PDB file of C-alpha atoms in Angstrom:
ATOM      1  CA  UNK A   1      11.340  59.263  62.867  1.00 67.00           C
ATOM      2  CA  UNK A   2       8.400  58.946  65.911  1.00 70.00           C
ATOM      3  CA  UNK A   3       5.750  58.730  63.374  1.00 73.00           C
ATOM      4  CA  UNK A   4       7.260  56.231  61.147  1.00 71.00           C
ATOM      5  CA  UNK A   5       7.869  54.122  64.906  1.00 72.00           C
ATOM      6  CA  UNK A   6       4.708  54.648  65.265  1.00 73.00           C
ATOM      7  CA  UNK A   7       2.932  53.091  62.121  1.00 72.00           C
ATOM      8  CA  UNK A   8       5.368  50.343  62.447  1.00 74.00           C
ATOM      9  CA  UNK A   9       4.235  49.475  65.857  1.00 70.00           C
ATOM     10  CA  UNK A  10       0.660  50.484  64.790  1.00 74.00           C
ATOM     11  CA  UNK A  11       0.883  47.961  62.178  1.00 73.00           C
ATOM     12  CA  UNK A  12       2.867  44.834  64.164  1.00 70.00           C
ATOM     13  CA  UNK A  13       0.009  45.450  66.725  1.00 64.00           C
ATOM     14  CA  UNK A  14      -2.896  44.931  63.998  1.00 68.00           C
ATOM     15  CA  UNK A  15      -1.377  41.718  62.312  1.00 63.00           C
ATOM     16  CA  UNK A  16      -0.885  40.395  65.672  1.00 59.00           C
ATOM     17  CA  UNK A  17      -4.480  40.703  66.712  1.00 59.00           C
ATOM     18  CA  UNK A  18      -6.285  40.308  63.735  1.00 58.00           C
ATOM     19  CA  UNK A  19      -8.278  37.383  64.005  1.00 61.00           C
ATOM     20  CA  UNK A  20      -7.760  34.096  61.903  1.00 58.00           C
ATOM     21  CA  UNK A  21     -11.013  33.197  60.750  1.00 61.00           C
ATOM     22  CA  UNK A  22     -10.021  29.962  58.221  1.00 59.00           C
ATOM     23  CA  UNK A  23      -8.240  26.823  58.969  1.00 68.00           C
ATOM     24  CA  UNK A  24      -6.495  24.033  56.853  1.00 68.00           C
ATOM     25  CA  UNK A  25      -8.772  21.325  57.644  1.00 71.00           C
ATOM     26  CA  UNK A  26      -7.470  17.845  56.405  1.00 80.00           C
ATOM     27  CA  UNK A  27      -8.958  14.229  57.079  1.00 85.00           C
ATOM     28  CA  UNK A  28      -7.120  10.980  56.889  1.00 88.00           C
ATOM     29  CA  UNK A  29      -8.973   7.847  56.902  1.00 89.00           C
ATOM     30  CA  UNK A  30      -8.341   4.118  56.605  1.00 91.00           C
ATOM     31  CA  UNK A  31      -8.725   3.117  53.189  1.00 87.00           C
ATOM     32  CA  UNK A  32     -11.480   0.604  52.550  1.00 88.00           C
ATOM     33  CA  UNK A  33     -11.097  -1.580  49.096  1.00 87.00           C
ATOM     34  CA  UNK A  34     -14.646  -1.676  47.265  1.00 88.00           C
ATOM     35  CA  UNK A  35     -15.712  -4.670  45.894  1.00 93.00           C
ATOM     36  CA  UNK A  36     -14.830  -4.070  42.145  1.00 94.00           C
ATOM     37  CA  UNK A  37     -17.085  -4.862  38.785  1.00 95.00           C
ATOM     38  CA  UNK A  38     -15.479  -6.344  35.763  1.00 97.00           C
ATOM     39  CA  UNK A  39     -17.780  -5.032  32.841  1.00 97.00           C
ATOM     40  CA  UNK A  40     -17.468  -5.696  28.612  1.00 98.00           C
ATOM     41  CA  UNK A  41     -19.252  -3.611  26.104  1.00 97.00           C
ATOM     42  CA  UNK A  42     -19.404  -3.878  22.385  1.00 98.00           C
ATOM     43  CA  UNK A  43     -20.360  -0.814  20.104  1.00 97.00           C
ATOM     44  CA  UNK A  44     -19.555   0.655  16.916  1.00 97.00           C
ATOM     45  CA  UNK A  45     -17.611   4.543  16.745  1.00 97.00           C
ATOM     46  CA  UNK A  46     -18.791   6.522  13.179  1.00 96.00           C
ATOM     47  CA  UNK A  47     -15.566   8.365  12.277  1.00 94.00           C
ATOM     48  CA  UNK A  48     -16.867  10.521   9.682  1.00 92.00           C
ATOM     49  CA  UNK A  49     -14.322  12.456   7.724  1.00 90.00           C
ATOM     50  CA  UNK A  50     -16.503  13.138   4.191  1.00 91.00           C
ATOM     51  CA  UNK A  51     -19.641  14.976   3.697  1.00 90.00           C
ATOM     52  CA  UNK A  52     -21.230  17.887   4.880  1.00 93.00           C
ATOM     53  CA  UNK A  53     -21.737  17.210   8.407  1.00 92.00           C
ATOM     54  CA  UNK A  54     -18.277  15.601   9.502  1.00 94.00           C
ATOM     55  CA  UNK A  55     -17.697  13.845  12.609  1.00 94.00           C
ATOM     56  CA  UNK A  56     -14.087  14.374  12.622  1.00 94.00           C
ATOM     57  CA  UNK A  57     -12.234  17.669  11.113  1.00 94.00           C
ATOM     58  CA  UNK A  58      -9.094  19.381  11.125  1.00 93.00           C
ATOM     59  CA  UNK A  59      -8.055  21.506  13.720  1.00 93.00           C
ATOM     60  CA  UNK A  60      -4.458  21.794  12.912  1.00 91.00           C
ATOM     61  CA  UNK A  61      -1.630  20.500  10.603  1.00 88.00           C
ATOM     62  CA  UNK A  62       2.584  20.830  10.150  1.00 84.00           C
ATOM     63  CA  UNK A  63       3.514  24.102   8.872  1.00 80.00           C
ATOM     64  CA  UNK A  64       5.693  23.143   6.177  1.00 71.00           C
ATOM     65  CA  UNK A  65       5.650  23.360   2.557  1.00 54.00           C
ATOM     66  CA  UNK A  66       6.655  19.875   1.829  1.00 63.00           C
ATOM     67  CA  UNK A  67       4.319  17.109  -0.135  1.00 62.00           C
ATOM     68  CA  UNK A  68       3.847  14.770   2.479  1.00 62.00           C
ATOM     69  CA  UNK A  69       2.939  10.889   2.043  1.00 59.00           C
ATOM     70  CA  UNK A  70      -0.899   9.741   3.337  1.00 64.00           C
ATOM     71  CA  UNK A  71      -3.568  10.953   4.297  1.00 69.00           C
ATOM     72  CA  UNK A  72      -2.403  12.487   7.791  1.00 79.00           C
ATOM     73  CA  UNK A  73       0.949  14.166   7.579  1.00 85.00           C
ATOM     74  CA  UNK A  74       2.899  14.321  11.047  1.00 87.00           C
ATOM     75  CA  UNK A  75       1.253  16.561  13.166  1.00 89.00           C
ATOM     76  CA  UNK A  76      -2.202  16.939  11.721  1.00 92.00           C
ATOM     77  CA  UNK A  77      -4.476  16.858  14.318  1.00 95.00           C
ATOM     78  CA  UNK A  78      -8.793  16.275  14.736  1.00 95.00           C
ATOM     79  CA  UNK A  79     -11.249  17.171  16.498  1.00 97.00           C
ATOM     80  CA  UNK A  80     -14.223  14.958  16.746  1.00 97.00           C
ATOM     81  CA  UNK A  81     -17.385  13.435  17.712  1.00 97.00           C
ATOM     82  CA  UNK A  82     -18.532  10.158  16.457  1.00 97.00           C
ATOM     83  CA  UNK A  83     -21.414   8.317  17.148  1.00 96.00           C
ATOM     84  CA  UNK A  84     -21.137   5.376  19.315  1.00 97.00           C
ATOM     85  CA  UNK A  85     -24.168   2.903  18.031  1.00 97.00           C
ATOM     86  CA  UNK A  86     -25.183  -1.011  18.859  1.00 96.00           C
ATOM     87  CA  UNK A  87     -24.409  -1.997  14.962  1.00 95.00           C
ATOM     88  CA  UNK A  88     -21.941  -1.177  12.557  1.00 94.00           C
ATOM     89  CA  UNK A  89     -24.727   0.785  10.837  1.00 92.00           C
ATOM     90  CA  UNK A  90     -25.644   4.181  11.579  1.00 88.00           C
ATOM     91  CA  UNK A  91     -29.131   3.464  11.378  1.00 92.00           C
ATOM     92  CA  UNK A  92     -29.127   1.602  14.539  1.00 95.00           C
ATOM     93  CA  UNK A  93     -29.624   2.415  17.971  1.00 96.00           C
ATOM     94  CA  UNK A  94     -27.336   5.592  19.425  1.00 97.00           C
ATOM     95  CA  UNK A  95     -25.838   4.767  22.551  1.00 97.00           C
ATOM     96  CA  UNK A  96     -23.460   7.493  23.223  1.00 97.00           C
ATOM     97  CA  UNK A  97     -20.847   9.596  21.666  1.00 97.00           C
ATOM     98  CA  UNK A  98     -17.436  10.058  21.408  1.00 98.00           C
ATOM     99  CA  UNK A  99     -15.286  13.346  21.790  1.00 98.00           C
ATOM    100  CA  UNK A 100     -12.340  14.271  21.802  1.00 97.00           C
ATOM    101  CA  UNK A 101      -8.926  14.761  19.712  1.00 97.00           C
ATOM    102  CA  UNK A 102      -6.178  12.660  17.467  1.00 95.00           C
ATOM    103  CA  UNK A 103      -2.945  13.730  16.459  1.00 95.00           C
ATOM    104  CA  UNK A 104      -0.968  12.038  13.587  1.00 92.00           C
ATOM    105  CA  UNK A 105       2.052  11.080  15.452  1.00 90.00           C
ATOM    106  CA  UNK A 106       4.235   8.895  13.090  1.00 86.00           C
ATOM    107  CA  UNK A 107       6.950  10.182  10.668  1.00 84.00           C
ATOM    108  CA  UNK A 108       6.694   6.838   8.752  1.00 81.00           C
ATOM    109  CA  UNK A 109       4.481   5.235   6.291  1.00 80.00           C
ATOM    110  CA  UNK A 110       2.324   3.262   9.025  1.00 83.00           C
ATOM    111  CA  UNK A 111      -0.062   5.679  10.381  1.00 86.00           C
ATOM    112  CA  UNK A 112      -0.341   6.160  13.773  1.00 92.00           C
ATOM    113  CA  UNK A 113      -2.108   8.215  16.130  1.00 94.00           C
ATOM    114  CA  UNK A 114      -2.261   9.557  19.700  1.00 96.00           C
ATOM    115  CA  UNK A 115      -5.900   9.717  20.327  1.00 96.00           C
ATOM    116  CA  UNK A 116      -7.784  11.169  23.605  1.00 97.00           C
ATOM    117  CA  UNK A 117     -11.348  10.759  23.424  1.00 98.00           C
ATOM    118  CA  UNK A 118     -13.930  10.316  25.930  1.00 98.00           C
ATOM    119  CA  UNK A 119     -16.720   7.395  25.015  1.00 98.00           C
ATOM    120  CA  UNK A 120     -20.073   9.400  26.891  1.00 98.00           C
ATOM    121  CA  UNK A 121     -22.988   7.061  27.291  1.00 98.00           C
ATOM    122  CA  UNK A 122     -26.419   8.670  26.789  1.00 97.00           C
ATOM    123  CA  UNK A 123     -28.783   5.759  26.522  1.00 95.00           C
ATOM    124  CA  UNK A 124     -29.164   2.362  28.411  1.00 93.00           C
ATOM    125  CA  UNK A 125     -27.627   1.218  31.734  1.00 94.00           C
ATOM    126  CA  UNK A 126     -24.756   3.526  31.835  1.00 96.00           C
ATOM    127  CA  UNK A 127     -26.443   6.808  30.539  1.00 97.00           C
ATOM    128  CA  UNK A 128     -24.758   9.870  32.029  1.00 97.00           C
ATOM    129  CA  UNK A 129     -21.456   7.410  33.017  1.00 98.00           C
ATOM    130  CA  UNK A 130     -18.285   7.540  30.028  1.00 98.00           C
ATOM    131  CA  UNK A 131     -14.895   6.030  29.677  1.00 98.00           C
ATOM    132  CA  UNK A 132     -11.540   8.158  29.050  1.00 98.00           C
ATOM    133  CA  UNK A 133      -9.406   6.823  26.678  1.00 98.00           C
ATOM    134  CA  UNK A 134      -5.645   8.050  26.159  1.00 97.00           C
ATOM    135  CA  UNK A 135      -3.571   5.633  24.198  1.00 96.00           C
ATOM    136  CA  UNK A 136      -1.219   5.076  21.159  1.00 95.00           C
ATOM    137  CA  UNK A 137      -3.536   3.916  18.078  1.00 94.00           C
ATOM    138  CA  UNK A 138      -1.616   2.314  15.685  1.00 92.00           C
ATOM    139  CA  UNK A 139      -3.960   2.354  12.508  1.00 88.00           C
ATOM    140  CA  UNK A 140      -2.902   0.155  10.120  1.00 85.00           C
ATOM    141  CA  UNK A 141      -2.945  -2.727  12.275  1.00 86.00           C
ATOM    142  CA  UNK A 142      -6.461  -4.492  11.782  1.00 77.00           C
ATOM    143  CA  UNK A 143      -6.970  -5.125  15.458  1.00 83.00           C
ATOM    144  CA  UNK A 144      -5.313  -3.026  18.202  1.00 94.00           C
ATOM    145  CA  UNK A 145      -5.167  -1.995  21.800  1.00 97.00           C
ATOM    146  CA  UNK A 146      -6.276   1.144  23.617  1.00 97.00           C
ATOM    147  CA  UNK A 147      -5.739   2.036  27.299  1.00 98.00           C
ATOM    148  CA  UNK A 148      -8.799   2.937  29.339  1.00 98.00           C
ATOM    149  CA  UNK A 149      -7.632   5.277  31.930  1.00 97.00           C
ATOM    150  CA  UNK A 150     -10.604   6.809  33.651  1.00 97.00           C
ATOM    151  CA  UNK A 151     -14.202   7.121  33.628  1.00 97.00           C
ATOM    152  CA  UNK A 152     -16.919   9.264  35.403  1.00 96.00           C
ATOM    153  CA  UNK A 153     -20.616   8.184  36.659  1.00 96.00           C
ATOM    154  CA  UNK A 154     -20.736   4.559  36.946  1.00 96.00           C
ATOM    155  CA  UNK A 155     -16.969   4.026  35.803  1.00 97.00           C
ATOM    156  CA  UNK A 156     -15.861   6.308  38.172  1.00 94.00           C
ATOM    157  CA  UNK A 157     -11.631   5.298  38.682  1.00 94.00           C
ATOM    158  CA  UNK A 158     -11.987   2.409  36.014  1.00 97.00           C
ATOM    159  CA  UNK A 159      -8.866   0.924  34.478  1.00 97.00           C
ATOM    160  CA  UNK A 160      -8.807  -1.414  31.211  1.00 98.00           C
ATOM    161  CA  UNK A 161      -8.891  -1.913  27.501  1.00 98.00           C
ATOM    162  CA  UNK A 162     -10.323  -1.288  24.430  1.00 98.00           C
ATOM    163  CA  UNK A 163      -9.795  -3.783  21.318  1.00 97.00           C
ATOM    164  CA  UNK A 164     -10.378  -1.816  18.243  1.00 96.00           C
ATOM    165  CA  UNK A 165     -11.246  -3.476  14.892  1.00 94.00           C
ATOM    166  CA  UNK A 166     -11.774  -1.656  11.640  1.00 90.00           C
ATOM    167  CA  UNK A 167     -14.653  -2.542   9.696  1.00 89.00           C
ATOM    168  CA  UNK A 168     -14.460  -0.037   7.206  1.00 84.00           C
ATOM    169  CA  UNK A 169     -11.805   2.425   6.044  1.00 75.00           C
ATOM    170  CA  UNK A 170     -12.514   6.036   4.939  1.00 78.00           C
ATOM    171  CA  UNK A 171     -15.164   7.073   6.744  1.00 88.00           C
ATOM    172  CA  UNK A 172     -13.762   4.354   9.294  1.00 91.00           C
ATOM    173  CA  UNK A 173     -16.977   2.241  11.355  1.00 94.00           C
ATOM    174  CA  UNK A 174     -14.263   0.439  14.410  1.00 94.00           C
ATOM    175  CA  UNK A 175     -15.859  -2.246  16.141  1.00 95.00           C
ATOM    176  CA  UNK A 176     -14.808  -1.275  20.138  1.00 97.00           C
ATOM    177  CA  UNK A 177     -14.942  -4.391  22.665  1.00 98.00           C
ATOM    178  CA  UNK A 178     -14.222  -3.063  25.710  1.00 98.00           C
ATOM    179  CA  UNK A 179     -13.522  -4.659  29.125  1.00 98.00           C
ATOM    180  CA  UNK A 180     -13.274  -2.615  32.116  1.00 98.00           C
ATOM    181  CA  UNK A 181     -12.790  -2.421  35.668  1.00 97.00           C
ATOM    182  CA  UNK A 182     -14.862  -0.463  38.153  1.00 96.00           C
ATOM    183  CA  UNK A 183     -16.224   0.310  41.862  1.00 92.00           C
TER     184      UNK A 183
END
């Protein structure tokens, strides 16, 4: 019973001087608004599903062994990377890319997807800078409405919108307008 007193005081008397080498360190500051920057792009995404060197393939789809109507049954999901470019042709200028995934996310006839993808600038005033967009994409509309939630480089904490047109179906070339705001 003495020994085991001892190790217990042996050890209280070890925790209690030990050292504490590390401390929670925490600043709180005023917050100071930035003078914000409202800024519109136009450029064209290449959504490439045919060929041999596809932009966008699937990753997943619905385990099930019924025939389902379209092209994306509920479920199905993509990975891609389009080209972002200054035209709708893919013979102009490359301006960025974008990655990311879709999911088909509509049990009805009008296809709709949830799409995260972010739009990564490698050329021109925002090289190194992209957008993050997470938004409902409702595909058979002709024009439509994605949320810009986020951005890194130059549209670090942006917030705003992206108005998609299609000018193509298939391999799909979407016009993107986009009109953001940004420290």
């Amino acid at each position: 019973m003495e020994k085991v007193l001892f190790v217990a005081w042996i050890s209280v008397l070890t925790l209690w001087t030990t050292p504490v080498h590390s401390k929670y360190y925490s600043e709180s500051r005023p917050y100071e608004p930035v003078q914000e920057k409202k800024t519109h792009l136009r450029f064209y995404v290449h959504d490439i599903l045919s060929g041999n060197k596809p932009s966008a393939v699937q990753i997943a789809g619905p385990n099930t062994t019924k025939k389902e109507d379209g092209p994306t049954p509920f479920g199905t999901t993509f990975a891609i990377d389009d080209l972002l470019t200054e035209g709708p042709e893919t013979t102009t200028k490359v301006v960025g890319n974008a990655r990311g995934i879709y999911v088909s996310s509509s049990q009805d006839k009008d296809l709709t997807l949830i799409l995260y993808v972010d739009l990564g600038f490698t050329s021109g005033k925002f090289k190194g800078s992209s957008l993050s967009v997470f938004s409902r994409n409702p595909v058979t509309e002709n024009h439509r409405e994605l949320a810009v939630v986020g951005g890194r480089g130059r549209f670090r904490l942006a917030r705003g919108f992206v108005l998609v047109k299609t000018c193509t179906n298939g391999d799909a070339v979407l016009e993107y307008t986009v009109e953001v705001v940004h420290p």
